[in-house]
Short mmCIF file of C-alpha atoms in Angstrom, two decimals:
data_model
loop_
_atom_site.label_atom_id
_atom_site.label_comp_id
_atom_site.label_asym_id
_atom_site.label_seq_id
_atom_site.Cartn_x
_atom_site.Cartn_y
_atom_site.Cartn_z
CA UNK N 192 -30.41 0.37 1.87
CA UNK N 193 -29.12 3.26 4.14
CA UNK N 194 -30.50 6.73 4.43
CA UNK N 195 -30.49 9.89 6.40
CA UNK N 196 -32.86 13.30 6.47
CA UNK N 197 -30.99 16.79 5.54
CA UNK N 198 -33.45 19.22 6.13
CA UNK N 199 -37.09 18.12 4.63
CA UNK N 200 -35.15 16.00 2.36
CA UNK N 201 -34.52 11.96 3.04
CA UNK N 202 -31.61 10.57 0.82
CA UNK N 203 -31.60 6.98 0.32
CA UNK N 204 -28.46 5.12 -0.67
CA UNK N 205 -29.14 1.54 -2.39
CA UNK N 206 -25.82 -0.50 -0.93
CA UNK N 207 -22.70 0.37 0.92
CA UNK N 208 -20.42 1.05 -2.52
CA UNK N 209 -23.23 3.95 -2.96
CA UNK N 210 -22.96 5.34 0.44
CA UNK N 211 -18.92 5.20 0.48
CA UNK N 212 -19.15 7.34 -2.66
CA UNK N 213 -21.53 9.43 -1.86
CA UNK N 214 -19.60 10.48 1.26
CA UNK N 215 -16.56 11.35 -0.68
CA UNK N 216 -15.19 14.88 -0.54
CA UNK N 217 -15.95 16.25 -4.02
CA UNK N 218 -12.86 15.12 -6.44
CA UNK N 219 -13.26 15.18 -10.35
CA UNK N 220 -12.67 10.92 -11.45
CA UNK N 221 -15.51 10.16 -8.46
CA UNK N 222 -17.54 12.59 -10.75
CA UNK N 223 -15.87 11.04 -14.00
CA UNK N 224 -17.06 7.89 -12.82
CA UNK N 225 -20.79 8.72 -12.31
CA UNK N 226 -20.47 7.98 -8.81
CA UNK N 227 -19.69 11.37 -6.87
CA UNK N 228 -23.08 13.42 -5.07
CA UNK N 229 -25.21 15.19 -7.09
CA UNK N 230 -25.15 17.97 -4.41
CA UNK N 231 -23.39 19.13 -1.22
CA UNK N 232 -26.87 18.49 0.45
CA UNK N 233 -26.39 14.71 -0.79
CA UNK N 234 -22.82 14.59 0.20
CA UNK N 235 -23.73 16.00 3.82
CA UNK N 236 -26.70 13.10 3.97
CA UNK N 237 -23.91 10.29 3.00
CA UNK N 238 -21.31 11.27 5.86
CA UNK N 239 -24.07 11.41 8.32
CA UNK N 240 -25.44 7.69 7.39
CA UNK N 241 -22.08 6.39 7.07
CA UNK N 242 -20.86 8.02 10.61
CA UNK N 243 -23.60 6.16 12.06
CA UNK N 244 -22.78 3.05 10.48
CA UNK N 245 -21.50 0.00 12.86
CA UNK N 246 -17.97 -1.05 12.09
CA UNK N 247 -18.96 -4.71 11.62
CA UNK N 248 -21.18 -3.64 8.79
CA UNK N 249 -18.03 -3.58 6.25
CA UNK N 250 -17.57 -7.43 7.41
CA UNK N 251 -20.71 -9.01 5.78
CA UNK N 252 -21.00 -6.29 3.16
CA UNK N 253 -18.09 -6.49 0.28
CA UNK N 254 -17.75 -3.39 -2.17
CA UNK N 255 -16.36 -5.20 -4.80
CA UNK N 256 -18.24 -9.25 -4.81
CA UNK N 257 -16.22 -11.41 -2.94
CA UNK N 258 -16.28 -14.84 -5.34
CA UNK N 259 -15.51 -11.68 -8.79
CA UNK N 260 -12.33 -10.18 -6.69
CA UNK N 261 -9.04 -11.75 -5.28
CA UNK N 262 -8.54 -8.10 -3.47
CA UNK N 263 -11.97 -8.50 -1.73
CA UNK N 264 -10.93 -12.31 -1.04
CA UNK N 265 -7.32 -11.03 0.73
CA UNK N 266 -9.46 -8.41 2.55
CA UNK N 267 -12.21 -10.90 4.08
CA UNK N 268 -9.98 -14.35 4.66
CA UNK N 269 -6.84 -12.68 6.16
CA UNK N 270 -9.16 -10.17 8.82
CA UNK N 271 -8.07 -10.51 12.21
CA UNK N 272 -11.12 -10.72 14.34
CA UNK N 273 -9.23 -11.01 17.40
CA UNK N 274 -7.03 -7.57 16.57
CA UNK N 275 -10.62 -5.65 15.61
CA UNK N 276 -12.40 -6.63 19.12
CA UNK N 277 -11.52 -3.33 20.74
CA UNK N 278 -12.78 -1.12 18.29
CA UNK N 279 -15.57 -4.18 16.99
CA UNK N 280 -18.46 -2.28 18.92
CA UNK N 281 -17.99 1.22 17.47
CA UNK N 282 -19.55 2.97 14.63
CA UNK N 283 -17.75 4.71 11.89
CA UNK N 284 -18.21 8.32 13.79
CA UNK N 285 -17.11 6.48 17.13
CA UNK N 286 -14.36 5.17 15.48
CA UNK N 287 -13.71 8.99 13.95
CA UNK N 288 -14.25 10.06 17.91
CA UNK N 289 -11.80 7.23 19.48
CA UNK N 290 -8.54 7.77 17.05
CA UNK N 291 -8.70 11.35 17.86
CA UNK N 292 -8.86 10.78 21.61
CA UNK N 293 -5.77 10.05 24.03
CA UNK N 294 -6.72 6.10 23.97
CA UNK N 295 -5.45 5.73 20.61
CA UNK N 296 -1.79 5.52 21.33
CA UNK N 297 0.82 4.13 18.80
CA UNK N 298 1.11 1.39 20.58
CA UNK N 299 -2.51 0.24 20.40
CA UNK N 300 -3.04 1.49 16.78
CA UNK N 301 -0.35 -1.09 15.53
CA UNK N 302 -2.02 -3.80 17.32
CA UNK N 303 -5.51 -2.68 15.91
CA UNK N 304 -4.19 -2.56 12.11
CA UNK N 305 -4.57 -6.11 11.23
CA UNK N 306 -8.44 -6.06 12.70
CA UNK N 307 -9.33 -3.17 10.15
CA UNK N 308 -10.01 -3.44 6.54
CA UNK N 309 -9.40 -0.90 3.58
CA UNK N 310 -12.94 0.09 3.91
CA UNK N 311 -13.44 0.80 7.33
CA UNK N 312 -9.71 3.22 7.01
CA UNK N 313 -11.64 5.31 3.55
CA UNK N 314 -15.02 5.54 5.75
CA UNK N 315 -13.71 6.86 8.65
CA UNK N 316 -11.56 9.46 6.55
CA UNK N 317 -14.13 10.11 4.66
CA UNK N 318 -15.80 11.80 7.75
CA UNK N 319 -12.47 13.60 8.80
CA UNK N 320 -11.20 17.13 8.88
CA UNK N 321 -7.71 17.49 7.35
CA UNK N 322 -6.88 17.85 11.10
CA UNK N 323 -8.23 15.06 12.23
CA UNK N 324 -6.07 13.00 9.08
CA UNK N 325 -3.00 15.01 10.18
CA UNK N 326 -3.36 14.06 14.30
CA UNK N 327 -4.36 10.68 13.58
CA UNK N 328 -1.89 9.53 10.99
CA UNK N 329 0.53 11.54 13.41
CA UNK N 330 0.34 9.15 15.90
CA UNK N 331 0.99 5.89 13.78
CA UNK N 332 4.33 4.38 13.72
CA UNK N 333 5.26 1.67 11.41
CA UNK N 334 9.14 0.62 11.34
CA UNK N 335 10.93 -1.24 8.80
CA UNK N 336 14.70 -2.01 7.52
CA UNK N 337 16.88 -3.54 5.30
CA UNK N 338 20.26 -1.75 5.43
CA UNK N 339 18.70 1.48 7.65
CA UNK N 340 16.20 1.76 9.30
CA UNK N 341 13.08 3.52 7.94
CA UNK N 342 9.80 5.29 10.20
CA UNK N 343 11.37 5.95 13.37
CA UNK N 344 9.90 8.83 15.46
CA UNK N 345 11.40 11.90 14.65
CA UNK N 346 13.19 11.00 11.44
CA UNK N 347 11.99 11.67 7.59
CA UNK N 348 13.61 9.81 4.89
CA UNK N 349 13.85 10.21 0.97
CA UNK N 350 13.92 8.62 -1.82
CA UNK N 351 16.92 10.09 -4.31
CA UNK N 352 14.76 9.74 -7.79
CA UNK N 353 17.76 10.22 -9.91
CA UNK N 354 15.89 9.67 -13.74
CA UNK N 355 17.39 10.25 -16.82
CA UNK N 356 15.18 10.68 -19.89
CA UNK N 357 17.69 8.35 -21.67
CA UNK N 358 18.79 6.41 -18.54
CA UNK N 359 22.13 7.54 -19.36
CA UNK N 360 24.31 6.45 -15.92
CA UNK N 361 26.32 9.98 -16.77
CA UNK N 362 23.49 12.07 -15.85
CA UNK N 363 21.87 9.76 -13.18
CA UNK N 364 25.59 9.56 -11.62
CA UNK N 365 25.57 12.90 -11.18
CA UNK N 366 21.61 13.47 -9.83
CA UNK N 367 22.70 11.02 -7.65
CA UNK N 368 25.91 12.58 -6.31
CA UNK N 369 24.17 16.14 -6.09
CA UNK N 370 21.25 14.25 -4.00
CA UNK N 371 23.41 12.73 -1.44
CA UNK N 372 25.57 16.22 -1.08
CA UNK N 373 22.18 17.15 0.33
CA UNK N 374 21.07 14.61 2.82
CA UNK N 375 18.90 12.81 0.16
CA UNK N 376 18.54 8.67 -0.38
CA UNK N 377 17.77 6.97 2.98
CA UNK N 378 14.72 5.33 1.79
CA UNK N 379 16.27 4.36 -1.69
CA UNK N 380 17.84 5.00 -4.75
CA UNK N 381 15.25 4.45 -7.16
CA UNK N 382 15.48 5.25 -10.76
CA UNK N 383 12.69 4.75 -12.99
CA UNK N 384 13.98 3.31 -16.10
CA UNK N 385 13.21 5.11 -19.60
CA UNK N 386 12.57 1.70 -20.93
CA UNK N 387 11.75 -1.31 -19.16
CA UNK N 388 14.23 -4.51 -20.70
CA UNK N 389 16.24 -6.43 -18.65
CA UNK N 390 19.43 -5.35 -20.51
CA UNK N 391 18.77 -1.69 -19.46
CA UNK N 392 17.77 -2.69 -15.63
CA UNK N 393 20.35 -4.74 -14.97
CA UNK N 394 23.02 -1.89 -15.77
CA UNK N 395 21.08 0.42 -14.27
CA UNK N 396 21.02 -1.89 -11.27
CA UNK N 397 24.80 -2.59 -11.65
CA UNK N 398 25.82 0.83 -11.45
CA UNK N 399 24.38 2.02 -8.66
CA UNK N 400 25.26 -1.03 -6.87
CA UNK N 401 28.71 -0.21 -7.59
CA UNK N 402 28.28 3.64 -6.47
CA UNK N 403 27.01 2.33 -2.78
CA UNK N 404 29.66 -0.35 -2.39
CA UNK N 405 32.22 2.22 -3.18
CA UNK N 406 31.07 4.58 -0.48
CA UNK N 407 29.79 2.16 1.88
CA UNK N 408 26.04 3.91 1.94
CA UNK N 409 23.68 2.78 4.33
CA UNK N 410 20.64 2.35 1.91
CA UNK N 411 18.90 0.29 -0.63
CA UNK N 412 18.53 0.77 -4.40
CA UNK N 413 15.88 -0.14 -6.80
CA UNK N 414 14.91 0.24 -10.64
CA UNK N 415 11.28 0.44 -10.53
CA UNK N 416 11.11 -1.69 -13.76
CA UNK N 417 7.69 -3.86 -14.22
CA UNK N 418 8.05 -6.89 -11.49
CA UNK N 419 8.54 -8.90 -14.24
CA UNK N 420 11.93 -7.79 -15.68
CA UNK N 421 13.31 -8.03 -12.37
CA UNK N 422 12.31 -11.00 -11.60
CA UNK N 423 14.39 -11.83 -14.94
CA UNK N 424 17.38 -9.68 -13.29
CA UNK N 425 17.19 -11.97 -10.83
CA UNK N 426 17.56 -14.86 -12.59
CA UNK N 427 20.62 -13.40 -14.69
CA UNK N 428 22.24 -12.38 -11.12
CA UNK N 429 21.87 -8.71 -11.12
CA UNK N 430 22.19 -7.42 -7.62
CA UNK N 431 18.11 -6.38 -6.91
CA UNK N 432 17.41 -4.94 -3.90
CA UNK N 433 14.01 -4.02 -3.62
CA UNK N 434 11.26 -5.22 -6.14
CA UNK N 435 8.73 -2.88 -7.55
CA UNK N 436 5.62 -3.04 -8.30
CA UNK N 437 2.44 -0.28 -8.95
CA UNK N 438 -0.63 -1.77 -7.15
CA UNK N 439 -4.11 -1.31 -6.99
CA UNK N 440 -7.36 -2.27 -4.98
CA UNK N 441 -8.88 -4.79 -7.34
CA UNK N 442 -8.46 -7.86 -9.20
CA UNK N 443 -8.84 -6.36 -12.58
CA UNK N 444 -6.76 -3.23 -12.19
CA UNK N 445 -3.85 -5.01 -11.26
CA UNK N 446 -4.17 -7.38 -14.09
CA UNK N 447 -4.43 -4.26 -16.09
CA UNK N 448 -0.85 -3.90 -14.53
CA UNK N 449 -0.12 -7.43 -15.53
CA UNK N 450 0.25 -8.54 -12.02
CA UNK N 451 -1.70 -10.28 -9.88
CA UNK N 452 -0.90 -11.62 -5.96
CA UNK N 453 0.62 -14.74 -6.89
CA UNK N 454 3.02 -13.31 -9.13
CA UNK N 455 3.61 -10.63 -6.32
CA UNK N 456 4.63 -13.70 -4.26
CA UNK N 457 6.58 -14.97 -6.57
CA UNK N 458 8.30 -11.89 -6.40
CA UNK N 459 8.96 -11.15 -3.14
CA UNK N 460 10.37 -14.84 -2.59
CA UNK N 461 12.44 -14.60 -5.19
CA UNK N 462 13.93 -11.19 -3.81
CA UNK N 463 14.45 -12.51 -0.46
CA UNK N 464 16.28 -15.54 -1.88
CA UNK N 465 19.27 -12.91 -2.38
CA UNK N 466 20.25 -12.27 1.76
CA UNK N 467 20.94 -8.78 0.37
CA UNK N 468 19.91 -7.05 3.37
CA UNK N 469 21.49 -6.80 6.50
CA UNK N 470 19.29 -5.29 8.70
CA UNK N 471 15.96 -6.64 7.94
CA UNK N 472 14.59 -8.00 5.20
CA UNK N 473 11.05 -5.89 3.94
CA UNK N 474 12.03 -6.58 0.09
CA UNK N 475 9.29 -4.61 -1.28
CA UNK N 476 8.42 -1.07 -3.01
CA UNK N 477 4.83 -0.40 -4.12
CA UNK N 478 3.32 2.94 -5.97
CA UNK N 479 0.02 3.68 -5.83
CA UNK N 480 -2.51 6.45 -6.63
CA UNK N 481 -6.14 6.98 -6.81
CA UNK N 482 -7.92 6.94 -10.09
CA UNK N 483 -5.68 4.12 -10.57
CA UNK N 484 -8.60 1.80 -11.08
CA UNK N 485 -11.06 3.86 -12.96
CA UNK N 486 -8.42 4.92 -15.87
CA UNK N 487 -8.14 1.18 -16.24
CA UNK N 488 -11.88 0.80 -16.58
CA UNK N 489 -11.64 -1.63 -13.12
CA UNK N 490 -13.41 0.57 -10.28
CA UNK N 491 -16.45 -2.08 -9.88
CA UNK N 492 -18.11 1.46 -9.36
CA UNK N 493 -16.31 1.82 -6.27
CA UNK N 494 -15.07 5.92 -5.45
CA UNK N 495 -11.64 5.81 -6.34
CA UNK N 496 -10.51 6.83 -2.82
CA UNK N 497 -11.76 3.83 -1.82
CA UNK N 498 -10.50 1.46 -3.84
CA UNK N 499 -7.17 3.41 -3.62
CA UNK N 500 -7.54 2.10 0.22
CA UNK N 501 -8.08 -1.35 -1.12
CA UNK N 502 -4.49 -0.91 -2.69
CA UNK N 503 -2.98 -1.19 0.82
CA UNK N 504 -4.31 -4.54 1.90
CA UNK N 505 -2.33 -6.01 -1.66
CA UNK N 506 0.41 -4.06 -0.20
CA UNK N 507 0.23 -4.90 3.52
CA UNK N 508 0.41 -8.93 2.57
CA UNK N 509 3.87 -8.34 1.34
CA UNK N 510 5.96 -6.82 4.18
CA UNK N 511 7.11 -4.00 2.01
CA UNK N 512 9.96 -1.67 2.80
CA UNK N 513 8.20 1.31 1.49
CA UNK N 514 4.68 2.01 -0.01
CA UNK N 515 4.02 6.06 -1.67
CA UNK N 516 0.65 7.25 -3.28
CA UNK N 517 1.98 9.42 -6.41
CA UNK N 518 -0.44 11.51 -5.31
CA UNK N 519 -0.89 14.01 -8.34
CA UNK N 520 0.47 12.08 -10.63
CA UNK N 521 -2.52 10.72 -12.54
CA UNK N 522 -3.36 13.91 -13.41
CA UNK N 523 -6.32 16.30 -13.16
CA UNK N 524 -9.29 14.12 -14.55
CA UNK N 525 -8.78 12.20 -11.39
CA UNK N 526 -7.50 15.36 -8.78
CA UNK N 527 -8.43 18.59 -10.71
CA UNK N 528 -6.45 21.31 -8.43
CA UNK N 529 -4.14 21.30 -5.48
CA UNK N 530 -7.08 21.67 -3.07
CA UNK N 531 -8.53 18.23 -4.12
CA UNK N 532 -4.56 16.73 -4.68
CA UNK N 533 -3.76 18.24 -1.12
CA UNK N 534 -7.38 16.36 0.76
CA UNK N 535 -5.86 13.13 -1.23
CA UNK N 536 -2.26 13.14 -0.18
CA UNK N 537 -3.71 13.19 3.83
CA UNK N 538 -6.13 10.77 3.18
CA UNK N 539 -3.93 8.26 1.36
CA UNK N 540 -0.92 9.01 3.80
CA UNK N 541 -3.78 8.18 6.64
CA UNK N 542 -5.27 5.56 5.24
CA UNK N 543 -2.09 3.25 4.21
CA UNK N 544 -0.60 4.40 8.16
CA UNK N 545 -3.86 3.33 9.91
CA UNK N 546 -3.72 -0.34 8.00
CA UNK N 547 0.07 -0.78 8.88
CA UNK N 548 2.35 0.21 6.16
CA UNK N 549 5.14 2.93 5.87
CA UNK N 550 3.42 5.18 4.09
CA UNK N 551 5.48 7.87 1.77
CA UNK N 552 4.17 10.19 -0.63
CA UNK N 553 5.30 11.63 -3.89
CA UNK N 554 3.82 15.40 -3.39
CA UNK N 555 3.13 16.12 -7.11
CA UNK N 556 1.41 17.73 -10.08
CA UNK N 557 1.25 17.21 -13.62
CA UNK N 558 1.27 20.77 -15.80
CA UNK N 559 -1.81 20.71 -16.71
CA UNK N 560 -3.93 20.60 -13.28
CA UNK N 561 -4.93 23.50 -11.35
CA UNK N 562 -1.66 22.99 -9.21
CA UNK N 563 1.55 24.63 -8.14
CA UNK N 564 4.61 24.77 -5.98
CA UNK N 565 2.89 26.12 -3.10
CA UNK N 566 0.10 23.42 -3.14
CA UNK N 567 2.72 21.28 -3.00
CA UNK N 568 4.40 23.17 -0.45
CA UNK N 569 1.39 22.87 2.04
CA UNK N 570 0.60 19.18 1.38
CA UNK N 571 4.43 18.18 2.27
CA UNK N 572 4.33 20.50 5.39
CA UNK N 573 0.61 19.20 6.29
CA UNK N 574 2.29 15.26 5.67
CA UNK N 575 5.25 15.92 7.62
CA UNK N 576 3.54 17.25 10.60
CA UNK N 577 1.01 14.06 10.24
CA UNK N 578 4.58 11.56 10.29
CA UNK N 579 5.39 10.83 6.69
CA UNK N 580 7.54 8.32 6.56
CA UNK N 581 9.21 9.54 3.24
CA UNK N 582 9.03 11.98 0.42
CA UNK N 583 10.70 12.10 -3.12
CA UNK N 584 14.27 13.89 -3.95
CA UNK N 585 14.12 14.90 -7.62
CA UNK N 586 16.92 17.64 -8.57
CA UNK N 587 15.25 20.55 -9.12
CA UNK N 588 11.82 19.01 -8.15
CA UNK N 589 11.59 18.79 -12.09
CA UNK N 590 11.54 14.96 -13.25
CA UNK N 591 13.25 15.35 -16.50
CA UNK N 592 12.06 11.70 -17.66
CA UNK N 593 8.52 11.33 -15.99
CA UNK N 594 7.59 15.11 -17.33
CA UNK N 595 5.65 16.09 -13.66
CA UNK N 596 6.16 17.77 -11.05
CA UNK N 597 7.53 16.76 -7.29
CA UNK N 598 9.58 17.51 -4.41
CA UNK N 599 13.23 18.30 -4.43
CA UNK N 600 16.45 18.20 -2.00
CA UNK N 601 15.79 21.29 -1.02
CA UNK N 602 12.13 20.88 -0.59
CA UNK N 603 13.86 17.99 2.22
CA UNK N 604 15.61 19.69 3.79
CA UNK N 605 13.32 22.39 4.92
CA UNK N 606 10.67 19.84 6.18
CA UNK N 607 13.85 18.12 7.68
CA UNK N 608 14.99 21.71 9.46
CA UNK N 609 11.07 22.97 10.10
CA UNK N 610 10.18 19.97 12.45
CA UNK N 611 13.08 18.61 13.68
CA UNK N 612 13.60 15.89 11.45
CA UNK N 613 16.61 13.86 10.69
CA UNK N 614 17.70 10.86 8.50
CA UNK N 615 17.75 7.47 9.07
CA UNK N 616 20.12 6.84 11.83
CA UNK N 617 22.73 4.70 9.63
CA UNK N 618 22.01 6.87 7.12
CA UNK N 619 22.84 9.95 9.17
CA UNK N 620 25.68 8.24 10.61
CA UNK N 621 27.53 7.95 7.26
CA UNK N 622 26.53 11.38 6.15
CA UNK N 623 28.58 12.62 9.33
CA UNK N 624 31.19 10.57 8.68
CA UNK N 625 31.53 11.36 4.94
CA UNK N 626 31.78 15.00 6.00
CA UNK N 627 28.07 16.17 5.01
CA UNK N 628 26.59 17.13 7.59
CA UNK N 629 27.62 18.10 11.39
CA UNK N 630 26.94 16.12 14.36
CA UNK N 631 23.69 18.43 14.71
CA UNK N 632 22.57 17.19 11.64
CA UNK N 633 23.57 20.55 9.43
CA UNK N 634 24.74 20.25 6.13
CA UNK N 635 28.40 21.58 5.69
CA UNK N 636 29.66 23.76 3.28
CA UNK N 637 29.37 22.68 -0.58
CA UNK N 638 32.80 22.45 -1.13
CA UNK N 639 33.77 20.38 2.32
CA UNK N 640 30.44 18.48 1.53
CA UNK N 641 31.72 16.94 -1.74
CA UNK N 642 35.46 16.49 -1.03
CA UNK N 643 35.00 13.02 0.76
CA UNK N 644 32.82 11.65 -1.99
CA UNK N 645 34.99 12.70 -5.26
CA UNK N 646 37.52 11.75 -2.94
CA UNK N 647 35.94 7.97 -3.23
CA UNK N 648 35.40 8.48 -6.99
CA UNK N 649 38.83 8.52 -7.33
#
């Protein structure tokens, strides 16, 4: 039982699960759920309990039952005790006090990520300003490669998201031509495939394979079919990058997903049997995206910020290349309006940095939240200031296939141009020498820009 006065009124809060939710910024699936405060006064009571609550608390207390949950089993039996000994002593609001102070360098937070769980990261955000996410995620740094190199300070990479409502390879040829005219694709080239078969993957998988060979592009591709029908491109040789996969933070809403961590292993072995990269070899792509859980009826009760947090251990076990929260994408039973998609974005971007993984994030709406382009317009300048590792390229920011709204190449380049930003250096390297850009990083004209690549077509 935990409690704390607000006034002349005591709140009591029966287990931690309670007092996690209970300290969530107001968001409409916690409410959905049954699980949100019945009042500001409530809320205020939670995030004063829980900033008083010991670190070490979330170590002998499990939000979801440890012998029900093989998420709550990867959380507890892989903890680093010896990585969590600086910070073991500290409550949640110390904790809050120490990442914002100069002692939390990049250097130490890396060391400290294995020592935290999911929980501890959605407590102490759940107590943070959108400053605080912005400053602390800021100083994270988490570095990964297969044919470039993604996270490095001062760069901001993108995923080209080149769909096609009838995966026709005219139109995603040409999304993807218009994307990397514009700077766009270091992360990957990752189509989402209007139907998931392993006929349709594997030429999807083909052709773009054949589009980066020809023009010798430092990146990676990926069709984000269902882990399953690429593990069956595998087997019938199709050249697979990266392996796919949307995640979540507990047992039963991944098998809702019709995965569960073996088969994720599985996966990833299977992927790295290829030697397809030649930089490094982080095989992995994950999705994720709160309310996740509760749409598949698998929350335990748990706020869905929280178990969205959850989603990053499954992810850290696996190395990946690139993790991204589809922030809005879920739509607004789960993140009513831009104010509650924008509080989200930071805290998943925060979250998912703090525990180790290069975090990305689709900035999006559906059309029917309380949402436009200039929410997403402050939540990708917000995340780029906080260190984003990626963001999405969709032409247009209009995904013709998916039906929702994102981020475009243009929406790129003006984070890219605002802070300073650049591509990943391989990745920038070719764009110079294909003609794209100058050697300060400025895109050249359009017609100079796409001589060198319909030269290659040719």
């Amino acid at each position: 039982m935990y409690a704390h006065t607000v006034g002349a009124v005591r709140y009591h809060f029966q287990d931690l699960r309670t007092l996690l939710a209970k300290a969530t910024p107001r968001r409409s699936g916690d409410q959905l759920a049954g699980v949100a405060a019945e009042s500001a006064e409530e809320r205020v009571a939670a995030q004063m309990a829980l900033a008083e609550l010991p670190l070490k608390v979330f170590l002998s207390e499990a939000v979801v039952p440890y012998e029900d949950d093989e998420v709550t089993r990867l959380i507890l039996d892989t903890h680093d005790s010896a990585a969590f000994r600086p910070v073991a002593h500290l409550t949640v609001g110390g904790f809050r006090e120490w990442l914002l102070s100069f002692d939390a360098t990049a250097e130490r937070l890396a060391a400290l990520a294995p020592g935290l769980t999911p929980e501890m990261a959605a407590a102490v955000s759940k107590i943070m300003r959108l400053q605080d996410l912005v400053l602390a995620a800021g100083k994270c740094r988490v570095v990964t490669r297969f044919r470039d190199t993604i996270g490095l300070p001062g760069r901001l990479s993108v995923r080209l998201q080149p769909n096609h409502p009838t995966d026709d390879p005219r139109g995603i040829g040409a999304a993807i031509l218009d994307g990397l005219l514009y700077g766009s694709g270091d992360a990957v080239i990752g189509i989402n495939p209007a139907t998931d078969n392993p006929k349709s993957v594997i030429m999807l998988l083909e052709m773009v394979d054949q589009l980066r060979e020809r023009w010798t592009i430092p990146t990676q591709s990926c069709v984000l079919a269902h882990v399953t029908t690429t593990l069956e491109a595998i087997r019938r040789g199709a050249p697979v990058d990266l392996v796919f996969q949307s995640i979540a933070g507990t047992e039963a809403a991944n098998r809702s997903f019709g995965v569960d961590l073996a088969l994720l292993a599985e996966a990833r072995q299977a992927a790295l049997s290829l030697r397809r990269g030649t930089l490094g070899d982080n095989v992995m792509y994950f999705e994720t995206g709160q309310g996740s859980a509760l749409s598949a009826d698998a929350h335990h009760g748990v706020d869905q910020q929280t178990c969205e947090a959850r989603a990053y251990a499954v992810a850290r076990r696996f190395a990946p290349l690139l993790v991204n929260s589809v922030v809005g994408f879920i739509g607004p039973e789960y993140l009513y309006d831009g104010k509650q998609i924008l509080r989200a974005g930071l805290e998943d971007h925060f979250c998912g940095k703090l525990l180790g993984l290069p975090m990305g994030c689709d900035v999006c709406y559906t059309n029917h939240a309380e949402a436009d382009q200039d929410d997403m317009d402050a939540l990708l300048t917000l995340l780029g200031a906080a260190g984003v590792t990626y963001v999405m390229g969709v032409p247009g920011a209009d995904d013709v296939m998916l039906g929702y709204q994102s981020t475009s190449f243009h929406d790129t380049l003006y984070l890219r141009q605002l802070l300073g930003l650049r591509p990943a250096p391989e990745f920038e390297a070719w764009l110079l020498a294909m003609g794209i850009v100058d050697e300060d990083g400025r895109l050249l004209p359009a017609g100079r820009r796409a001589l060198r690549l319909l030269e290659g077509m040719r």
